[in-house]
CSV table of C-alpha atoms in Angstrom, one decimal:
chain,number,residue,atom,x,y,z
Y,1,UNK,CA,86.1,-24.3,11.5
Y,2,UNK,CA,85.7,-20.4,12.4
Y,3,UNK,CA,86.7,-17.6,10.4
Y,4,UNK,CA,86.3,-14.4,11.4
Y,5,UNK,CA,87.6,-11.4,8.8
Y,6,UNK,CA,88.4,-8.1,10.3
Y,7,UNK,CA,88.9,-5.2,8.7
Y,8,UNK,CA,89.5,-6.3,5.1
Y,9,UNK,CA,91.1,-4.0,3.0
Y,10,UNK,CA,92.2,-5.4,-1.0
Y,11,UNK,CA,93.0,-2.6,-4.0
Y,12,UNK,CA,94.3,-3.8,-7.3
Y,13,UNK,CA,95.4,-1.0,-8.8
Y,14,UNK,CA,93.4,2.0,-7.7
Y,15,UNK,CA,90.4,0.1,-7.9
Y,16,UNK,CA,89.1,-0.4,-4.2
Y,17,UNK,CA,87.8,-3.6,-3.7
Y,18,UNK,CA,87.2,-4.2,-0.2
Y,19,UNK,CA,87.7,-1.3,2.7
Y,20,UNK,CA,88.4,-2.4,6.1
Y,21,UNK,CA,85.2,-6.2,5.5
Y,22,UNK,CA,84.1,-7.4,8.6
Y,23,UNK,CA,82.3,-10.7,8.5
Y,24,UNK,CA,82.5,-14.0,10.2
Y,25,UNK,CA,81.1,-17.6,8.6
Y,26,UNK,CA,80.4,-20.2,11.2
Y,27,UNK,CA,82.0,-23.5,12.3
Y,28,UNK,CA,79.7,-26.3,10.2
Y,29,UNK,CA,77.1,-23.7,8.1
Y,30,UNK,CA,77.4,-23.5,4.5
Y,31,UNK,CA,77.2,-19.3,3.8
Y,32,UNK,CA,76.9,-17.6,0.5
Y,33,UNK,CA,78.6,-14.7,-0.8
Y,34,UNK,CA,76.9,-13.1,-3.1
Y,35,UNK,CA,77.0,-9.5,-5.1
Y,36,UNK,CA,77.3,-7.9,-8.5
Y,37,UNK,CA,80.3,-9.2,-10.9
Y,38,UNK,CA,83.3,-7.2,-9.2
Y,39,UNK,CA,82.6,-6.7,-6.1
Y,40,UNK,CA,84.9,-8.7,-4.5
Y,41,UNK,CA,83.7,-11.8,-4.3
Y,42,UNK,CA,86.4,-14.1,-5.1
Y,43,UNK,CA,89.0,-11.7,-5.0
Y,44,UNK,CA,87.8,-12.7,-1.1
Y,45,UNK,CA,87.6,-16.4,-1.2
Y,46,UNK,CA,91.4,-16.2,-2.3
Y,47,UNK,CA,92.4,-14.6,-0.1
Y,48,UNK,CA,91.0,-16.6,2.1
Y,49,UNK,CA,92.6,-19.3,0.8
Y,50,UNK,CA,96.2,-17.9,1.2
Y,51,UNK,CA,96.1,-17.5,-3.0
Y,52,UNK,CA,96.4,-13.5,-2.0
Y,53,UNK,CA,98.0,-10.6,-0.2
Y,54,UNK,CA,96.0,-7.7,1.6
Y,55,UNK,CA,94.9,-6.1,4.3
Y,56,UNK,CA,93.5,-6.6,7.8
Y,57,UNK,CA,92.8,-10.0,9.9
Y,58,UNK,CA,91.6,-13.5,8.6
Y,59,UNK,CA,90.9,-15.8,11.3
Y,60,UNK,CA,90.8,-18.8,11.6
Y,61,UNK,CA,89.5,-21.0,14.2
Y,62,UNK,CA,90.9,-17.7,16.6
Y,63,UNK,CA,93.7,-18.4,14.6
Y,64,UNK,CA,95.1,-14.8,12.8
Y,65,UNK,CA,96.8,-16.6,8.9
Y,66,UNK,CA,99.2,-14.9,7.5
Y,67,UNK,CA,100.4,-15.5,3.6
Y,68,UNK,CA,99.4,-18.8,3.1
Y,69,UNK,CA,96.8,-21.1,5.5
Y,70,UNK,CA,98.3,-23.7,6.7
Y,71,UNK,CA,95.2,-25.5,7.4
Y,72,UNK,CA,94.0,-27.4,4.8
Y,73,UNK,CA,91.1,-25.4,2.8
Y,74,UNK,CA,89.5,-27.5,0.0
Y,75,UNK,CA,89.0,-25.4,-2.9
Y,76,UNK,CA,86.2,-25.4,-6.0
Y,77,UNK,CA,87.0,-23.5,-8.4
Y,78,UNK,CA,84.9,-22.1,-11.4
Y,79,UNK,CA,86.5,-24.2,-13.7
Y,80,UNK,CA,87.2,-27.3,-13.6
Y,81,UNK,CA,90.9,-27.1,-13.1
Y,82,UNK,CA,92.2,-30.2,-13.9
Y,83,UNK,CA,95.3,-31.2,-15.6
Y,84,UNK,CA,95.2,-31.5,-19.2
Y,85,UNK,CA,97.1,-34.6,-19.3
Y,86,UNK,CA,96.6,-36.3,-16.8
Y,87,UNK,CA,93.2,-38.8,-16.3
Y,88,UNK,CA,91.0,-38.5,-14.0
Y,89,UNK,CA,92.7,-40.8,-11.7
Y,90,UNK,CA,95.5,-38.4,-11.6
Y,91,UNK,CA,94.3,-35.3,-11.2
Y,92,UNK,CA,92.3,-36.4,-8.3
Y,93,UNK,CA,96.2,-38.1,-6.9
Y,94,UNK,CA,98.0,-34.6,-7.2
Y,95,UNK,CA,95.4,-33.1,-5.0
Y,96,UNK,CA,95.5,-35.7,-2.3
Y,97,UNK,CA,99.6,-36.3,-3.2
Y,98,UNK,CA,101.3,-34.1,-0.4
Y,99,UNK,CA,98.6,-34.3,2.0
Y,100,UNK,CA,98.4,-38.5,2.0
Y,101,UNK,CA,101.5,-40.0,1.7
Y,102,UNK,CA,100.4,-43.6,2.1
Y,103,UNK,CA,99.5,-44.8,-2.2
Y,104,UNK,CA,97.0,-47.4,-2.1
Y,105,UNK,CA,94.6,-45.6,0.9
Y,106,UNK,CA,95.2,-43.0,-1.3
Y,107,UNK,CA,93.8,-45.3,-4.3
Y,108,UNK,CA,91.2,-46.4,-1.6
Y,109,UNK,CA,90.2,-42.9,-0.5
Y,110,UNK,CA,89.8,-41.2,-4.6
Y,111,UNK,CA,87.8,-44.7,-5.4
Y,112,UNK,CA,85.9,-44.1,-2.9
Y,113,UNK,CA,85.0,-40.9,-3.8
Y,114,UNK,CA,85.0,-41.1,-7.6
Y,115,UNK,CA,82.1,-44.2,-6.7
Y,116,UNK,CA,80.1,-41.6,-4.7
Y,117,UNK,CA,80.1,-38.3,-6.9
Y,118,UNK,CA,78.9,-41.7,-10.1
Y,119,UNK,CA,82.1,-40.9,-11.5
Y,120,UNK,CA,83.8,-44.5,-10.2
Y,121,UNK,CA,84.1,-46.0,-14.2
Y,122,UNK,CA,85.3,-42.7,-15.4
Y,123,UNK,CA,88.9,-42.8,-13.6
Y,124,UNK,CA,90.8,-43.1,-16.8
Y,125,UNK,CA,89.3,-40.7,-18.8
Y,126,UNK,CA,91.4,-37.6,-19.6
Y,127,UNK,CA,90.2,-34.5,-18.8
Y,128,UNK,CA,89.0,-33.2,-22.6
Y,129,UNK,CA,86.8,-37.5,-22.6
Y,130,UNK,CA,84.6,-35.0,-19.8
Y,131,UNK,CA,81.3,-33.6,-20.3
Y,132,UNK,CA,80.2,-29.9,-17.7
Y,133,UNK,CA,78.9,-31.5,-15.2
Y,134,UNK,CA,81.3,-34.7,-15.0
Y,135,UNK,CA,84.4,-32.2,-14.3
Y,136,UNK,CA,82.4,-30.6,-12.2
Y,137,UNK,CA,82.2,-33.0,-10.3
Y,138,UNK,CA,85.7,-34.5,-10.5
Y,139,UNK,CA,86.0,-31.1,-9.2
Y,140,UNK,CA,83.5,-31.8,-6.2
Y,141,UNK,CA,85.5,-34.6,-5.6
Y,142,UNK,CA,88.5,-33.6,-5.6
Y,143,UNK,CA,86.7,-30.9,-3.0
Y,144,UNK,CA,85.6,-33.7,-0.7
Y,145,UNK,CA,88.2,-35.7,-0.9
Y,146,UNK,CA,91.4,-33.1,0.5
Y,147,UNK,CA,91.1,-33.2,4.0
Y,148,UNK,CA,90.1,-30.7,5.9
Y,149,UNK,CA,86.8,-28.2,7.5
Y,150,UNK,CA,86.5,-25.4,5.7
Y,151,UNK,CA,86.1,-25.2,1.9
Y,152,UNK,CA,85.6,-22.3,-0.3
Y,153,UNK,CA,82.7,-22.1,-3.8
Y,154,UNK,CA,83.5,-20.4,-6.2
Y,155,UNK,CA,80.5,-20.3,-8.2
Y,156,UNK,CA,80.9,-23.9,-9.2
Y,157,UNK,CA,77.6,-25.2,-10.5
Y,158,UNK,CA,77.7,-22.5,-13.3
Y,159,UNK,CA,77.1,-22.7,-17.5
Y,160,UNK,CA,75.5,-25.9,-16.3
Y,161,UNK,CA,72.6,-27.2,-17.8
Y,162,UNK,CA,69.5,-27.7,-15.0
Y,163,UNK,CA,69.3,-31.0,-15.2
Y,164,UNK,CA,72.9,-32.1,-14.8
Y,165,UNK,CA,73.4,-28.6,-12.3
Y,166,UNK,CA,70.5,-30.0,-9.7
Y,167,UNK,CA,72.6,-33.8,-10.0
Y,168,UNK,CA,75.5,-32.0,-8.9
Y,169,UNK,CA,74.8,-30.6,-5.8
Y,170,UNK,CA,72.7,-33.6,-5.2
Y,171,UNK,CA,76.4,-35.1,-4.5
Y,172,UNK,CA,76.9,-32.0,-3.1
Y,173,UNK,CA,74.6,-32.5,-0.4
Y,174,UNK,CA,75.1,-35.7,0.5
Y,175,UNK,CA,79.2,-35.1,0.8
Y,176,UNK,CA,78.5,-32.2,2.3
Y,177,UNK,CA,76.1,-34.3,4.6
Y,178,UNK,CA,79.2,-36.4,5.6
Y,179,UNK,CA,81.5,-34.2,6.6
Y,180,UNK,CA,79.7,-31.2,6.9
Y,181,UNK,CA,82.0,-28.3,6.2
Y,182,UNK,CA,82.4,-24.9,6.6
Y,183,UNK,CA,81.9,-24.0,3.9
Y,184,UNK,CA,81.5,-20.1,1.0
Y,185,UNK,CA,79.8,-20.1,-1.6
Y,186,UNK,CA,80.3,-17.3,-4.0
Y,187,UNK,CA,76.7,-17.6,-6.2
Y,188,UNK,CA,75.5,-15.3,-8.1
Y,189,UNK,CA,72.0,-17.2,-8.1
Y,190,UNK,CA,70.0,-16.1,-5.5
Y,191,UNK,CA,67.9,-19.2,-6.1
Y,192,UNK,CA,70.6,-21.1,-5.8
Y,193,UNK,CA,71.9,-19.7,-2.5
Y,194,UNK,CA,68.3,-20.8,-1.0
Y,195,UNK,CA,68.7,-24.6,-1.1
Y,196,UNK,CA,72.2,-24.1,-0.2
Y,197,UNK,CA,72.9,-21.8,2.2
Y,198,UNK,CA,71.7,-21.2,6.0
Y,199,UNK,CA,72.8,-17.4,5.5
Y,200,UNK,CA,73.6,-15.5,2.8
Y,201,UNK,CA,76.0,-12.5,2.9
Y,202,UNK,CA,75.8,-9.6,0.3
Y,203,UNK,CA,78.7,-7.7,0.0
Y,204,UNK,CA,78.7,-4.6,-1.4
Y,205,UNK,CA,76.1,-3.6,0.9
Y,206,UNK,CA,77.9,-5.7,3.7
Y,207,UNK,CA,73.9,-6.8,5.0
Y,208,UNK,CA,73.5,-10.3,6.1
Y,209,UNK,CA,70.9,-12.5,5.4
Y,210,UNK,CA,69.7,-15.4,7.0
Y,211,UNK,CA,67.7,-18.5,5.2
Y,212,UNK,CA,65.7,-20.0,7.9
Y,213,UNK,CA,66.6,-22.4,9.7
Y,214,UNK,CA,67.7,-25.9,9.5
Y,215,UNK,CA,67.1,-27.0,5.1
Y,216,UNK,CA,65.2,-29.7,5.1
Y,217,UNK,CA,68.3,-31.4,3.6
Y,218,UNK,CA,70.6,-32.2,6.1
Y,219,UNK,CA,69.7,-34.5,8.2
Y,220,UNK,CA,68.8,-32.9,12.1
X,1,UNK,CA,89.2,-48.8,-56.8
X,2,UNK,CA,88.0,-45.1,-58.0
X,3,UNK,CA,86.5,-45.0,-54.1
X,4,UNK,CA,89.5,-46.0,-52.3
X,5,UNK,CA,90.8,-42.8,-55.5
X,6,UNK,CA,88.8,-40.7,-54.3
X,7,UNK,CA,89.2,-41.2,-50.2
X,8,UNK,CA,93.1,-41.0,-50.1
X,9,UNK,CA,92.6,-37.2,-52.1
X,10,UNK,CA,90.9,-35.5,-49.3
X,11,UNK,CA,92.7,-36.8,-46.7
X,12,UNK,CA,94.1,-34.5,-44.4
X,13,UNK,CA,97.4,-37.2,-44.3
X,14,UNK,CA,97.5,-36.6,-48.4
X,15,UNK,CA,97.6,-33.1,-49.0
X,16,UNK,CA,100.2,-32.6,-46.5
X,17,UNK,CA,102.3,-35.2,-48.5
X,18,UNK,CA,101.5,-34.2,-51.6
X,19,UNK,CA,102.6,-30.6,-50.6
X,20,UNK,CA,105.4,-31.8,-49.2
X,21,UNK,CA,106.7,-33.9,-52.3
X,22,UNK,CA,105.7,-30.8,-54.6
X,23,UNK,CA,107.9,-28.2,-52.0
X,24,UNK,CA,110.6,-31.2,-52.3
X,25,UNK,CA,110.4,-31.5,-55.7
X,26,UNK,CA,110.3,-27.4,-56.7
X,27,UNK,CA,114.3,-27.4,-55.5
X,28,UNK,CA,115.2,-30.6,-56.4
X,29,UNK,CA,114.0,-28.5,-59.8
X,30,UNK,CA,115.7,-25.6,-58.8
X,31,UNK,CA,118.7,-26.9,-58.2
X,32,UNK,CA,118.7,-29.0,-61.4
X,33,UNK,CA,117.6,-26.1,-63.8
X,34,UNK,CA,120.5,-23.5,-62.1
X,35,UNK,CA,122.7,-26.4,-62.3
X,36,UNK,CA,122.5,-27.4,-66.0
X,37,UNK,CA,121.9,-23.0,-67.1
X,38,UNK,CA,124.0,-20.6,-64.8
X,39,UNK,CA,126.6,-23.0,-63.4
X,40,UNK,CA,126.3,-25.6,-66.6
X,41,UNK,CA,130.1,-24.8,-67.3
X,42,UNK,CA,131.7,-24.8,-63.4
X,43,UNK,CA,131.6,-27.3,-60.8
X,44,UNK,CA,130.0,-24.7,-57.9
X,45,UNK,CA,127.0,-26.4,-58.6
X,46,UNK,CA,126.8,-30.0,-60.1
X,47,UNK,CA,123.7,-31.3,-60.7
X,48,UNK,CA,121.1,-33.6,-58.7
X,49,UNK,CA,121.3,-36.7,-61.3
X,50,UNK,CA,125.7,-35.9,-60.8
X,51,UNK,CA,125.7,-35.2,-56.3
X,52,UNK,CA,123.9,-39.1,-56.5
X,53,UNK,CA,126.2,-41.0,-57.5
X,54,UNK,CA,129.5,-39.1,-55.7
X,55,UNK,CA,126.5,-40.3,-52.5
X,56,UNK,CA,126.2,-43.8,-53.2
X,57,UNK,CA,130.0,-44.0,-53.7
X,58,UNK,CA,131.2,-42.7,-50.8
X,59,UNK,CA,127.5,-44.6,-49.2
X,60,UNK,CA,129.6,-47.4,-48.5
X,61,UNK,CA,133.3,-46.4,-47.3
X,62,UNK,CA,134.0,-45.3,-44.2
X,63,UNK,CA,134.9,-41.7,-44.7
X,64,UNK,CA,131.9,-41.2,-44.8
X,65,UNK,CA,129.9,-42.5,-41.8
X,66,UNK,CA,133.6,-41.4,-39.5
X,67,UNK,CA,132.7,-37.7,-40.9
X,68,UNK,CA,129.0,-37.6,-39.6
X,69,UNK,CA,130.1,-39.0,-36.8
X,70,UNK,CA,132.7,-36.8,-35.8
X,71,UNK,CA,130.4,-33.9,-36.5
X,72,UNK,CA,127.0,-35.6,-35.4
X,73,UNK,CA,128.9,-36.3,-31.8
X,74,UNK,CA,129.9,-32.7,-31.1
X,75,UNK,CA,126.2,-31.7,-32.2
X,76,UNK,CA,124.4,-33.5,-29.7
X,77,UNK,CA,126.5,-32.6,-26.9
X,78,UNK,CA,125.8,-29.4,-27.2
X,79,UNK,CA,122.5,-30.1,-27.9
X,80,UNK,CA,122.6,-31.5,-24.5
X,81,UNK,CA,123.9,-28.8,-22.6
X,82,UNK,CA,122.2,-26.7,-23.8
X,83,UNK,CA,118.9,-28.2,-23.0
X,84,UNK,CA,119.7,-28.8,-19.4
X,85,UNK,CA,121.9,-25.5,-18.3
X,86,UNK,CA,118.7,-23.6,-20.1
X,87,UNK,CA,116.1,-25.4,-18.4
X,88,UNK,CA,118.4,-25.3,-15.7
X,89,UNK,CA,118.6,-21.4,-15.3
X,90,UNK,CA,114.8,-20.7,-17.5
X,91,UNK,CA,113.1,-22.5,-13.8
X,92,UNK,CA,116.5,-20.5,-11.7
X,93,UNK,CA,114.9,-17.1,-13.9
X,94,UNK,CA,111.3,-17.5,-13.5
X,95,UNK,CA,111.8,-18.0,-9.7
X,96,UNK,CA,113.7,-14.9,-9.1
X,97,UNK,CA,113.7,-12.3,-10.2
X,98,UNK,CA,117.2,-11.0,-9.9
X,99,UNK,CA,118.6,-14.2,-11.0
X,100,UNK,CA,116.3,-13.3,-14.5
X,101,UNK,CA,117.8,-9.5,-14.5
X,102,UNK,CA,121.6,-11.0,-13.6
X,103,UNK,CA,120.9,-13.2,-16.7
X,104,UNK,CA,119.6,-10.6,-18.9
X,105,UNK,CA,122.1,-8.8,-20.9
X,106,UNK,CA,124.5,-11.7,-21.1
X,107,UNK,CA,121.9,-13.8,-23.3
X,108,UNK,CA,121.8,-10.6,-24.7
X,109,UNK,CA,125.1,-9.9,-25.8
X,110,UNK,CA,125.4,-14.0,-27.0
X,111,UNK,CA,122.3,-13.7,-29.1
X,112,UNK,CA,124.6,-10.7,-30.5
X,113,UNK,CA,127.8,-12.2,-30.6
X,114,UNK,CA,129.0,-13.1,-34.6
X,115,UNK,CA,129.6,-16.8,-34.8
X,116,UNK,CA,132.7,-15.6,-36.7
X,117,UNK,CA,134.1,-13.7,-33.2
X,118,UNK,CA,133.8,-16.4,-31.2
X,119,UNK,CA,135.4,-19.1,-33.2
X,120,UNK,CA,138.5,-17.1,-34.0
X,121,UNK,CA,139.0,-16.2,-30.1
X,122,UNK,CA,138.0,-19.5,-28.6
X,123,UNK,CA,139.8,-21.4,-30.4
X,124,UNK,CA,143.2,-19.2,-29.7
X,125,UNK,CA,142.4,-20.2,-26.4
X,126,UNK,CA,141.0,-23.7,-26.3
X,127,UNK,CA,142.9,-26.0,-27.3
X,128,UNK,CA,140.7,-28.9,-28.8
X,129,UNK,CA,139.1,-28.5,-31.6
X,130,UNK,CA,135.8,-31.2,-30.3
X,131,UNK,CA,136.0,-29.0,-27.2
X,132,UNK,CA,135.8,-25.5,-29.1
X,133,UNK,CA,133.7,-26.7,-31.7
X,134,UNK,CA,130.8,-28.2,-28.6
X,135,UNK,CA,131.9,-24.9,-26.8
X,136,UNK,CA,130.2,-22.6,-30.0
X,137,UNK,CA,127.4,-24.7,-30.5
X,138,UNK,CA,126.1,-23.5,-26.7
X,139,UNK,CA,127.0,-20.3,-27.4
X,140,UNK,CA,124.5,-20.0,-30.0
X,141,UNK,CA,121.7,-22.9,-28.4
X,142,UNK,CA,121.9,-21.0,-25.7
X,143,UNK,CA,120.2,-18.3,-25.7
X,144,UNK,CA,117.5,-19.5,-28.4
X,145,UNK,CA,116.3,-22.1,-25.8
X,146,UNK,CA,116.6,-20.0,-22.5
X,147,UNK,CA,114.6,-17.1,-23.8
X,148,UNK,CA,111.9,-20.4,-25.1
X,149,UNK,CA,111.2,-22.3,-22.3
X,150,UNK,CA,112.0,-18.7,-19.9
X,151,UNK,CA,108.1,-18.2,-21.8
X,152,UNK,CA,106.6,-21.1,-21.8
X,153,UNK,CA,107.4,-21.5,-17.5
X,154,UNK,CA,105.7,-17.8,-18.0
X,155,UNK,CA,103.4,-18.9,-20.3
X,156,UNK,CA,102.1,-22.1,-17.9
X,157,UNK,CA,98.6,-21.7,-16.2
X,158,UNK,CA,98.2,-19.6,-12.9
X,159,UNK,CA,95.6,-21.8,-12.7
X,160,UNK,CA,97.0,-24.8,-12.0
X,161,UNK,CA,99.3,-24.2,-10.0
X,162,UNK,CA,96.9,-22.3,-7.7
X,163,UNK,CA,95.2,-25.0,-7.6
X,164,UNK,CA,98.2,-26.8,-6.6
X,165,UNK,CA,99.0,-24.8,-4.4
X,166,UNK,CA,95.7,-25.2,-2.3
X,167,UNK,CA,96.6,-28.4,-1.9
X,168,UNK,CA,100.0,-27.6,-0.6
X,169,UNK,CA,101.1,-29.8,-3.4
X,170,UNK,CA,104.5,-29.9,-3.9
X,171,UNK,CA,107.5,-27.9,-6.0
X,172,UNK,CA,108.9,-31.2,-7.9
X,173,UNK,CA,105.4,-32.1,-7.9
X,174,UNK,CA,104.3,-29.5,-9.9
X,175,UNK,CA,106.9,-29.0,-11.8
X,176,UNK,CA,107.0,-32.8,-13.9
X,177,UNK,CA,103.3,-32.5,-13.5
X,178,UNK,CA,102.0,-29.2,-14.7
X,179,UNK,CA,105.1,-27.0,-15.4
X,180,UNK,CA,106.7,-30.0,-18.2
X,181,UNK,CA,103.6,-30.7,-19.1
X,182,UNK,CA,102.7,-27.0,-20.6
X,183,UNK,CA,105.9,-26.6,-21.4
X,184,UNK,CA,106.9,-30.0,-24.2
X,185,UNK,CA,105.0,-28.7,-26.9
X,186,UNK,CA,108.1,-25.5,-26.1
X,187,UNK,CA,109.9,-27.7,-25.8
X,188,UNK,CA,110.4,-29.9,-28.2
X,189,UNK,CA,109.9,-26.7,-30.9
X,190,UNK,CA,113.3,-25.6,-29.6
X,191,UNK,CA,114.8,-28.4,-30.2
X,192,UNK,CA,114.1,-28.8,-33.3
X,193,UNK,CA,115.2,-25.2,-34.1
X,194,UNK,CA,118.0,-26.2,-31.6
X,195,UNK,CA,119.2,-29.3,-33.4
X,196,UNK,CA,119.0,-27.1,-36.5
X,197,UNK,CA,121.5,-24.5,-36.0
X,198,UNK,CA,124.1,-26.7,-33.7
X,199,UNK,CA,124.4,-28.3,-36.4
X,200,UNK,CA,124.5,-25.4,-38.9
X,201,UNK,CA,127.3,-23.7,-36.4
X,202,UNK,CA,128.9,-26.8,-35.8
X,203,UNK,CA,129.9,-27.3,-39.2
X,204,UNK,CA,130.7,-24.0,-40.0
X,205,UNK,CA,133.8,-24.5,-36.3
X,206,UNK,CA,134.5,-27.2,-37.5
X,207,UNK,CA,135.4,-25.4,-41.2
X,208,UNK,CA,137.4,-22.2,-39.4
X,209,UNK,CA,139.2,-24.0,-37.3
X,210,UNK,CA,141.4,-25.1,-40.1
X,211,UNK,CA,141.5,-28.6,-38.2
X,212,UNK,CA,142.8,-32.2,-39.6
X,213,UNK,CA,139.7,-33.6,-38.0
X,214,UNK,CA,137.9,-35.9,-40.3
X,215,UNK,CA,134.1,-34.3,-40.1
X,216,UNK,CA,131.5,-32.4,-42.3
X,217,UNK,CA,133.4,-29.3,-41.3
X,218,UNK,CA,136.5,-30.5,-43.1
X,219,UNK,CA,135.3,-32.9,-45.7
X,220,UNK,CA,133.3,-29.4,-47.0
X,221,UNK,CA,136.3,-27.3,-46.9
X,222,UNK,CA,138.8,-29.6,-48.1
X,223,UNK,CA,136.1,-30.4,-51.1
X,224,UNK,CA,136.0,-27.3,-51.5
X,225,UNK,CA,140.2,-27.0,-51.9
X,226,UNK,CA,140.3,-30.1,-54.0
X,227,UNK,CA,136.4,-29.2,-57.4
X,228,UNK,CA,135.1,-31.9,-58.1
X,229,UNK,CA,131.3,-30.8,-57.2
X,230,UNK,CA,132.2,-32.2,-53.9
X,231,UNK,CA,131.0,-29.8,-51.3
X,232,UNK,CA,127.7,-30.2,-52.8
X,233,UNK,CA,127.4,-33.9,-51.8
X,234,UNK,CA,128.3,-33.0,-48.5
X,235,UNK,CA,126.2,-30.6,-48.0
X,236,UNK,CA,123.6,-32.8,-49.4
X,237,UNK,CA,124.8,-35.1,-46.1
X,238,UNK,CA,124.4,-32.5,-43.9
X,239,UNK,CA,121.3,-32.2,-45.2
X,240,UNK,CA,119.8,-35.2,-44.6
X,241,UNK,CA,121.4,-35.2,-41.4
X,242,UNK,CA,119.4,-32.9,-39.9
X,243,UNK,CA,116.6,-33.9,-41.2
X,244,UNK,CA,117.3,-36.7,-39.5
X,245,UNK,CA,118.0,-34.6,-36.2
X,246,UNK,CA,114.6,-33.5,-37.1
X,247,UNK,CA,112.9,-36.5,-37.7
X,248,UNK,CA,113.8,-38.3,-34.4
X,249,UNK,CA,113.0,-35.3,-31.7
X,250,UNK,CA,109.2,-35.5,-33.8
X,251,UNK,CA,108.7,-38.9,-32.8
X,252,UNK,CA,109.7,-38.0,-29.4
X,253,UNK,CA,107.8,-35.7,-29.3
X,254,UNK,CA,104.4,-37.5,-30.9
X,255,UNK,CA,105.3,-40.6,-28.4
X,256,UNK,CA,105.2,-37.7,-25.2
X,257,UNK,CA,101.6,-36.3,-26.8
X,258,UNK,CA,100.4,-39.4,-27.6
X,259,UNK,CA,97.2,-38.4,-24.4
X,260,UNK,CA,96.2,-35.4,-26.8
X,261,UNK,CA,94.9,-37.8,-29.5
X,262,UNK,CA,92.9,-39.9,-27.0
X,263,UNK,CA,89.3,-39.0,-27.9
X,264,UNK,CA,86.6,-40.7,-27.3
X,265,UNK,CA,84.3,-41.3,-24.2
X,266,UNK,CA,81.6,-41.0,-21.8
X,267,UNK,CA,79.8,-37.9,-22.6
């Protein structure tokens, strides 16, 4: 899924966050979006997800997308955004409910995905019973459960301890390898960006930096 | 044994019930004091013992249950109708600003209308006492519940709603899984306020209807004319009824939000 952003502008009150910003994200690659706080990294992801209004054009696979993106999109937010009164299983079932109608198929997919993120035994847990790392793994499972070709990630590893961050990143790498979704990854952490992504876009300077050839963790 | 009492004294539940009991005893003491001193020569406020005796005499008779039931069903109908309509309008108002603006002056007027004024008008235009009493109950409860429900919907976690939108979850599923669970504490809090208000307004309307019906309002009206301290007995029954209605809602709230009490799990 190729994403092209042309003359993208966004105002919040009087504050210009984006002024004719253009860039392109290649299909099947992981691109990091970097920049200081408040430059509009999350705004850009929200615009691509169709969650906010903007001026300009966003094209997905050559098709201009208007208000609500018709394509299925996976979005891993900064916080896990789990429904507090629902178990892990039901949270995933909720996200999948309108995209996959067959209950049995949904259940199979969820159990399989929870196994992949190491939470097979936690499917009956409520969000308040999960640690930060476990909750982020549930969010990761939800992002990869959604049948989509585009994955948006907004600082998904922020606030995690180094060990847990490494575990979640490793799970991400394995899951990404299976599907190779086009991924836009917002982060503050340059080390994280260099390890995971193919390209870094620095938003205020609109400077694009290639982080090298295919990553070692990506199968050739 | 000493250990048991020390544990009991330090437990949160013990402290809670200790203060509740102290509060009830304080109210009874004030009542008793007033009855035995300032109102000792009149029958306006009988002593707690006298009321208890009167209650015991009436408890076994069908008159009590008939009066209570005839008031209770009107309260429940007014409450149920108010709940349903408030909920529906709150959903519609949060969906379309136009509906919210349209409802805003209506709710303001209903909130400001004096109960007695509406009572007289309704008894004049509505033939059935029961219908008039229910309509009055509804008109009093609706504005309070509607505003609480609307505020609850507006306070729903926008981040969860964004998540649902990204996953293209249907509005019905969002309503059932995000909006309603978020609203539950507000629903129960306004239900407790609503049912208490409903009982008060219903009894007031029954009294003002001057109808020859067996209900709590009419019983109070008759007791006031007959004297003998019976009015206080009926007031006490009304308070007990209110206590049970509130308790029933609290019980439903307790079971509806059981997930909140679950603790533990792998860390």
